[in-house]
């Protein structure tokens, strides 16, 4: 069953604030959180012991209660836990794959049914933080184009985000914020659900207008650490560096497709093929894309989003159902190689040598 959006009733309490320090070492973080981890361990009440149904609501509500209690408590109350909490609380230490470092893991009982109450988004996909429902028609039309432009428009078929071709849409809590910004994404993702775990690819409203997603990394207190603005069809190499290789932002910013001159603003109100052609005319495309043309890109869009161009021609591109997007086999050579020769590019077939 799909997960539903989780909003903290009444909005995130104002007593819950980010840590004043953004740049702490791992040892400093362990020292800062040890009292909180002990508080969670000693005050966690399972659904069975509370006589509550095992439907996930108890765990979500209980996590929120603990967060609010700790945040609104007196310093004397918190110090009482901090002073007797050991570093590496039993049950929180020992490295495990894809989990926080030793001494930072929550007690296992506090992680029960956590996945069931996470926000319904895929962190490996593009996430819209702008409203893109039917009530926001202009945003919706740009969003559909944006998502389609994440496919490969060079000499091979595929998707820039590999298998993550279906995007996600964040629905912010109006009781918490009406500012659909990059800065407010992490509170929605982690604080609304009191997420006791853990670069994101986000598209805000300005990004939808200018055709650039924001690849962002946050500090441990939720403030933005670093960010890059990248056109969707340029994301293949930056995505591999960030999500497959785990590279830092300096390496990502020097990946093919991430350079600033390749990512100036686009006019996302143009027809989708015109967006690509305009970027080609401005000499802003990587070589493997620049040898392609309107005819090839028209075939590409029909392959990736069957029926979209017909709807767009009627002024109804925003009505295109994203569930109709395809997952084509990657790496298939395109027809353009048989009809276009570009002196900047030499195609070498597999198994041959120049």
Short mmCIF file of C-alpha atoms in Angstrom, two decimals:
data_model
loop_
_atom_site.label_atom_id
_atom_site.label_comp_id
_atom_site.label_asym_id
_atom_site.label_seq_id
_atom_site.Cartn_x
_atom_site.Cartn_y
_atom_site.Cartn_z
CA UNK A 1 0.00 0.00 0.00
CA UNK A 2 1.44 3.44 -0.92
CA UNK A 3 2.51 5.60 1.99
CA UNK A 4 0.43 8.73 2.62
CA UNK A 5 1.74 12.24 3.20
CA UNK A 6 2.47 12.86 6.87
CA UNK A 7 1.72 16.32 8.28
CA UNK A 8 2.29 17.20 11.93
CA UNK A 9 -1.18 18.25 13.14
CA UNK A 10 -1.18 22.01 13.59
CA UNK A 11 2.30 22.30 12.10
CA UNK A 12 5.75 21.61 13.53
CA UNK A 13 5.83 23.13 17.07
CA UNK A 14 7.88 26.33 17.31
CA UNK A 15 9.84 24.83 20.21
CA UNK A 16 11.58 22.52 17.73
CA UNK A 17 14.51 24.48 16.36
CA UNK A 18 17.70 23.53 14.47
CA UNK A 19 20.96 23.23 16.37
CA UNK A 20 22.83 26.52 16.51
CA UNK A 21 26.01 24.93 15.11
CA UNK A 22 26.02 23.64 11.53
CA UNK A 23 29.56 22.29 11.35
CA UNK A 24 30.23 19.73 14.09
CA UNK A 25 32.67 16.83 14.02
CA UNK A 26 31.39 13.28 14.47
CA UNK A 27 32.75 13.19 18.02
CA UNK A 28 31.00 16.47 18.82
CA UNK A 29 27.72 15.19 17.41
CA UNK A 30 27.94 12.05 19.54
CA UNK A 31 28.50 14.18 22.61
CA UNK A 32 25.57 16.46 21.74
CA UNK A 33 23.01 13.69 21.15
CA UNK A 34 23.88 11.15 23.85
CA UNK A 35 21.36 12.58 26.34
CA UNK A 36 18.62 12.62 23.73
CA UNK A 37 19.27 8.97 22.79
CA UNK A 38 19.08 7.95 26.45
CA UNK A 39 15.83 9.90 26.82
CA UNK A 40 14.34 8.04 23.85
CA UNK A 41 15.48 4.67 25.16
CA UNK A 42 14.08 5.20 28.66
CA UNK A 43 10.78 6.74 27.57
CA UNK A 44 9.84 4.65 24.57
CA UNK A 45 6.57 2.74 25.06
CA UNK A 46 5.74 0.09 22.48
CA UNK A 47 2.28 -0.18 20.97
CA UNK A 48 1.76 -3.48 22.81
CA UNK A 49 2.62 -1.96 26.20
CA UNK A 50 0.46 1.07 25.45
CA UNK A 51 -2.48 -1.11 24.40
CA UNK A 52 -2.53 0.63 21.01
CA UNK A 53 -3.32 -0.90 17.60
CA UNK A 54 -0.28 -2.01 15.60
CA UNK A 55 -1.09 0.22 12.61
CA UNK A 56 1.86 2.61 12.77
CA UNK A 57 -0.09 5.56 14.17
CA UNK A 58 1.13 4.91 17.71
CA UNK A 59 4.79 4.93 16.71
CA UNK A 60 4.47 8.14 14.68
CA UNK A 61 2.52 9.95 17.40
CA UNK A 62 4.88 8.72 20.10
CA UNK A 63 7.98 9.87 18.20
CA UNK A 64 6.44 13.31 17.79
CA UNK A 65 5.59 13.44 21.49
CA UNK A 66 9.16 12.61 22.47
CA UNK A 67 10.61 15.22 20.10
CA UNK A 68 8.28 17.93 21.40
CA UNK A 69 8.84 16.97 25.05
CA UNK A 70 12.62 17.15 24.66
CA UNK A 71 12.54 20.38 22.66
CA UNK A 72 10.24 22.18 25.09
CA UNK A 73 11.86 20.86 28.30
CA UNK A 74 14.03 22.97 30.57
CA UNK A 75 17.78 22.82 30.17
CA UNK A 76 17.96 21.29 33.65
CA UNK A 77 15.75 18.42 32.46
CA UNK A 78 17.94 17.75 29.42
CA UNK A 79 21.16 18.07 31.43
CA UNK A 80 19.93 15.34 33.79
CA UNK A 81 19.97 12.88 30.88
CA UNK A 82 23.10 14.30 29.30
CA UNK A 83 25.14 13.95 32.49
CA UNK A 84 24.46 10.22 32.90
CA UNK A 85 24.33 9.17 29.25
CA UNK A 86 27.36 7.22 28.01
CA UNK A 87 28.89 7.72 24.60
CA UNK A 88 27.90 4.74 22.48
CA UNK A 89 24.69 3.91 24.32
CA UNK A 90 24.10 0.13 24.23
CA UNK A 91 22.03 -0.64 21.16
CA UNK A 92 23.29 2.40 19.25
CA UNK A 93 26.87 1.35 18.53
CA UNK A 94 28.53 -0.86 15.94
CA UNK A 95 28.63 -0.10 12.21
CA UNK A 96 25.87 -1.44 9.99
CA UNK A 97 25.41 -1.04 6.26
CA UNK A 98 23.54 2.14 5.28
CA UNK A 99 23.01 3.23 8.91
CA UNK A 100 24.35 6.16 10.90
CA UNK A 101 27.80 5.94 12.44
CA UNK A 102 28.50 4.16 15.69
CA UNK A 103 26.97 5.93 18.67
CA UNK A 104 24.34 7.73 16.57
CA UNK A 105 21.82 4.96 15.93
CA UNK A 106 18.50 5.09 17.71
CA UNK A 107 17.50 2.23 20.00
CA UNK A 108 15.88 -0.48 17.88
CA UNK A 109 12.52 -0.24 19.63
CA UNK A 110 12.18 3.41 18.58
CA UNK A 111 12.59 2.48 14.91
CA UNK A 112 9.60 0.14 14.77
CA UNK A 113 7.37 0.73 11.73
CA UNK A 114 9.46 3.76 10.78
CA UNK A 115 9.37 3.03 7.06
CA UNK A 116 5.57 2.93 7.08
CA UNK A 117 5.39 6.56 8.20
CA UNK A 118 8.11 8.15 6.05
CA UNK A 119 7.05 10.73 3.49
CA UNK A 120 5.92 9.07 0.23
CA UNK A 121 8.85 10.12 -1.94
CA UNK A 122 11.80 8.38 -3.58
CA UNK A 123 15.04 10.07 -2.55
CA UNK A 124 16.78 8.69 -5.64
CA UNK A 125 14.36 10.49 -7.95
CA UNK A 126 13.64 14.11 -8.80
CA UNK A 127 11.37 15.69 -6.18
CA UNK A 128 9.14 18.68 -6.86
CA UNK A 129 8.75 20.98 -3.88
CA UNK A 130 6.60 23.39 -5.88
CA UNK A 131 2.83 22.81 -6.07
CA UNK A 132 2.29 20.91 -9.33
CA UNK A 133 -1.30 19.73 -9.02
CA UNK A 134 -4.13 20.59 -11.42
CA UNK A 135 -4.81 23.82 -9.51
CA UNK A 136 -1.37 25.11 -10.58
CA UNK A 137 -1.64 24.59 -14.34
CA UNK A 138 1.50 26.51 -15.37
CA UNK A 139 3.63 24.66 -12.83
CA UNK A 140 2.11 21.34 -13.89
CA UNK A 141 2.89 21.91 -17.58
CA UNK A 142 6.51 22.83 -16.78
CA UNK A 143 6.84 19.89 -14.38
CA UNK A 144 5.74 17.39 -17.03
CA UNK A 145 8.29 18.82 -19.49
CA UNK A 146 10.96 18.83 -16.79
CA UNK A 147 10.38 15.15 -16.02
CA UNK A 148 10.48 14.16 -19.70
CA UNK A 149 13.72 16.12 -20.18
CA UNK A 150 15.41 13.88 -17.59
CA UNK A 151 15.74 11.17 -20.23
CA UNK A 152 18.81 10.81 -22.46
CA UNK A 153 18.83 13.08 -25.50
CA UNK A 154 22.28 12.14 -26.75
CA UNK A 155 23.27 9.21 -28.99
CA UNK A 156 21.94 6.47 -26.67
CA UNK A 157 18.57 5.74 -25.15
CA UNK A 158 18.09 5.73 -21.39
CA UNK A 159 17.45 7.96 -18.41
CA UNK A 160 19.80 10.37 -16.65
CA UNK A 161 18.75 8.98 -13.25
CA UNK A 162 19.17 5.36 -14.39
CA UNK A 163 16.14 3.40 -13.14
CA UNK A 164 14.53 6.29 -11.26
CA UNK A 165 12.38 7.69 -14.07
CA UNK A 166 9.27 8.25 -11.94
CA UNK A 167 9.46 11.55 -10.00
CA UNK A 168 8.10 12.41 -6.57
CA UNK A 169 6.01 15.36 -5.40
CA UNK A 170 6.37 16.83 -1.92
CA UNK A 171 3.17 18.20 -0.41
CA UNK A 172 4.13 20.68 2.29
CA UNK A 173 2.09 21.16 5.45
CA UNK A 174 0.30 24.54 5.18
CA UNK A 175 0.19 24.70 8.98
CA UNK A 176 4.00 24.60 9.03
CA UNK A 177 4.98 26.73 6.03
CA UNK A 178 3.66 28.28 2.82
CA UNK A 179 7.20 28.80 1.49
CA UNK A 180 7.92 25.96 -0.93
CA UNK A 181 11.69 26.42 -0.75
CA UNK A 182 14.78 24.22 -0.72
CA UNK A 183 15.40 25.38 2.85
CA UNK A 184 12.02 24.01 3.98
CA UNK A 185 12.31 20.59 2.35
CA UNK A 186 14.28 18.86 5.10
CA UNK A 187 11.90 19.89 7.92
CA UNK A 188 9.03 18.49 5.84
CA UNK A 189 10.88 15.26 5.13
CA UNK A 190 12.32 14.60 8.59
CA UNK A 191 10.58 16.73 11.24
CA UNK A 192 6.96 16.27 10.12
CA UNK A 193 7.44 12.52 10.61
CA UNK A 194 9.92 12.78 13.51
CA UNK A 195 12.13 10.65 11.27
CA UNK A 196 14.60 8.82 13.51
CA UNK A 197 17.04 8.06 10.64
CA UNK A 198 19.51 9.52 8.60
CA UNK A 199 22.14 14.86 -1.70
CA UNK A 200 18.65 15.51 -2.74
CA UNK A 201 17.43 16.51 -6.22
CA UNK A 202 14.76 19.17 -5.84
CA UNK A 203 12.75 21.31 -8.25
CA UNK A 204 11.30 24.48 -6.74
CA UNK A 205 9.01 26.93 -8.56
CA UNK A 206 11.91 29.01 -9.90
CA UNK A 207 13.60 25.82 -11.07
CA UNK A 208 10.46 24.78 -12.96
CA UNK A 209 10.43 28.16 -14.75
CA UNK A 210 14.13 28.08 -15.63
CA UNK A 211 14.56 24.37 -16.28
CA UNK A 212 17.10 23.62 -13.56
CA UNK A 213 16.87 21.26 -10.63
CA UNK A 214 18.77 21.96 -7.42
CA UNK A 215 21.21 19.28 -6.31
CA UNK A 216 21.56 20.12 -2.63
CA UNK A 217 23.46 18.87 0.41
CA UNK A 218 22.39 19.89 3.91
CA UNK A 219 24.34 20.53 7.08
CA UNK A 220 23.54 18.37 10.10
CA UNK A 221 21.22 21.10 11.45
CA UNK A 222 19.21 21.29 8.24
CA UNK A 223 20.74 24.42 6.70
CA UNK A 224 21.89 24.29 3.09
CA UNK A 225 25.57 23.37 2.86
CA UNK A 226 26.12 23.32 -0.91
CA UNK A 227 23.98 23.33 -4.02
CA UNK A 228 24.23 23.14 -7.81
CA UNK A 229 21.67 24.15 -10.46
CA UNK A 230 21.60 21.63 -13.32
CA UNK A 231 19.41 21.22 -16.38
CA UNK A 232 17.52 17.91 -16.34
CA UNK A 233 19.07 16.51 -19.53
CA UNK A 234 22.56 17.23 -18.12
CA UNK A 235 22.10 15.08 -15.01
CA UNK A 236 23.56 11.77 -16.16
CA UNK A 237 27.18 12.26 -15.04
CA UNK A 238 26.38 14.41 -11.96
CA UNK A 239 23.89 11.72 -10.87
CA UNK A 240 26.48 8.96 -11.25
CA UNK A 241 29.03 10.96 -9.28
CA UNK A 242 26.59 11.83 -6.48
CA UNK A 243 24.40 8.75 -6.09
CA UNK A 244 26.53 5.90 -7.44
CA UNK A 245 30.08 7.00 -6.56
CA UNK A 246 29.24 9.01 -3.43
CA UNK A 247 31.47 11.86 -4.63
CA UNK A 248 31.65 15.21 -2.88
CA UNK A 249 30.27 18.42 -4.33
CA UNK A 250 33.62 19.56 -5.69
CA UNK A 251 33.88 16.42 -7.83
CA UNK A 252 30.22 16.61 -8.85
CA UNK A 253 30.57 20.24 -9.97
CA UNK A 254 33.34 19.18 -12.38
CA UNK A 255 31.37 16.33 -13.94
CA UNK A 256 30.34 16.65 -17.58
CA UNK A 257 26.96 18.38 -17.60
CA UNK A 258 27.43 20.20 -14.28
CA UNK A 259 29.48 23.14 -15.57
CA UNK A 260 27.88 26.55 -15.17
CA UNK A 261 27.99 27.44 -18.89
CA UNK A 262 25.95 24.29 -19.61
CA UNK A 263 23.23 25.23 -17.13
CA UNK A 264 22.06 28.76 -17.82
CA UNK A 265 18.29 29.28 -17.44
CA UNK A 266 15.94 27.75 -20.00
CA UNK A 267 12.52 29.01 -21.10
CA UNK A 268 10.33 26.15 -19.91
CA UNK A 269 7.23 27.68 -21.52
CA UNK A 270 8.59 26.81 -24.98
CA UNK A 271 7.54 23.53 -26.62
CA UNK A 272 9.78 20.74 -25.37
CA UNK A 273 11.63 20.20 -28.68
CA UNK A 274 12.25 23.95 -29.02
CA UNK A 275 13.86 23.94 -25.56
CA UNK A 276 16.44 21.43 -26.77
CA UNK A 277 16.96 23.17 -30.12
CA UNK A 278 17.46 26.56 -28.47
CA UNK A 279 20.11 25.11 -26.16
CA UNK A 280 21.85 23.58 -29.19
CA UNK A 281 21.80 26.89 -31.09
CA UNK A 282 23.40 28.56 -28.06
CA UNK A 283 26.20 25.93 -28.14
CA UNK A 284 25.36 24.85 -24.57
CA UNK A 285 25.02 21.09 -25.08
CA UNK A 286 27.59 18.35 -24.53
CA UNK A 287 29.02 17.04 -27.82
CA UNK A 288 27.11 13.76 -27.68
CA UNK A 289 23.85 15.75 -27.47
CA UNK A 290 24.85 18.48 -29.91
CA UNK A 291 25.11 16.05 -32.85
CA UNK A 292 21.42 15.24 -32.42
CA UNK A 293 18.68 17.27 -34.10
CA UNK A 294 14.98 18.09 -34.00
CA UNK A 295 14.08 14.90 -35.85
CA UNK A 296 15.98 12.70 -33.38
CA UNK A 297 14.64 14.51 -30.32
CA UNK A 298 11.08 14.20 -31.62
CA UNK A 299 11.61 10.44 -31.88
CA UNK A 300 13.12 10.44 -28.39
CA UNK A 301 10.13 12.15 -26.80
CA UNK A 302 7.74 9.77 -28.56
CA UNK A 303 9.76 6.84 -27.20
CA UNK A 304 9.97 8.15 -23.64
CA UNK A 305 6.53 9.82 -23.35
CA UNK A 306 4.19 8.33 -25.97
CA UNK A 307 1.43 10.77 -26.88
CA UNK A 308 2.93 13.79 -25.11
CA UNK A 309 3.73 15.81 -28.24
CA UNK A 310 0.15 15.51 -29.51
CA UNK A 311 -1.19 16.83 -26.20
CA UNK A 312 1.39 19.62 -26.13
CA UNK A 313 0.38 20.70 -29.65
CA UNK A 314 -3.16 21.17 -28.31
CA UNK A 315 -1.91 23.27 -25.39
CA UNK A 316 -2.66 20.42 -22.96
CA UNK A 317 0.83 19.19 -22.12
CA UNK A 318 0.16 19.55 -18.40
CA UNK A 319 -2.56 16.91 -18.67
CA UNK A 320 -0.09 14.21 -19.69
CA UNK A 321 -0.19 11.35 -17.15
CA UNK A 322 3.29 10.65 -15.81
CA UNK A 323 2.28 7.01 -15.39
CA UNK A 324 2.55 6.76 -19.19
CA UNK A 325 6.30 7.40 -19.10
CA UNK A 326 8.35 4.46 -20.34
CA UNK A 327 11.47 2.76 -19.02
CA UNK A 328 13.41 2.12 -22.25
CA UNK A 329 16.40 -0.16 -22.49
CA UNK A 330 19.48 1.95 -21.88
CA UNK A 331 22.46 2.16 -24.20
CA UNK A 332 20.68 1.52 -27.51
CA UNK A 333 22.33 3.56 -30.29
CA UNK A 334 20.03 6.04 -32.00
CA UNK A 335 19.23 6.57 -35.68
CA UNK A 336 20.99 9.94 -35.71
CA UNK A 337 24.34 8.14 -35.92
CA UNK A 338 23.37 6.84 -39.36
CA UNK A 339 22.50 10.21 -40.86
CA UNK A 340 24.60 12.83 -39.12
CA UNK A 341 28.34 13.34 -39.24
CA UNK A 342 29.91 15.82 -36.87
CA UNK A 343 33.66 16.55 -37.08
CA UNK A 344 33.76 16.93 -33.30
CA UNK A 345 32.55 13.39 -32.70
CA UNK A 346 33.75 9.97 -33.83
CA UNK A 347 31.64 6.95 -32.98
CA UNK A 348 33.65 3.80 -32.25
CA UNK A 349 31.60 0.62 -32.30
CA UNK A 350 32.10 -1.83 -29.42
CA UNK A 351 35.04 -4.16 -30.02
CA UNK A 352 36.75 -1.86 -32.54
CA UNK A 353 39.75 0.40 -32.20
CA UNK A 354 40.44 3.83 -33.69
#
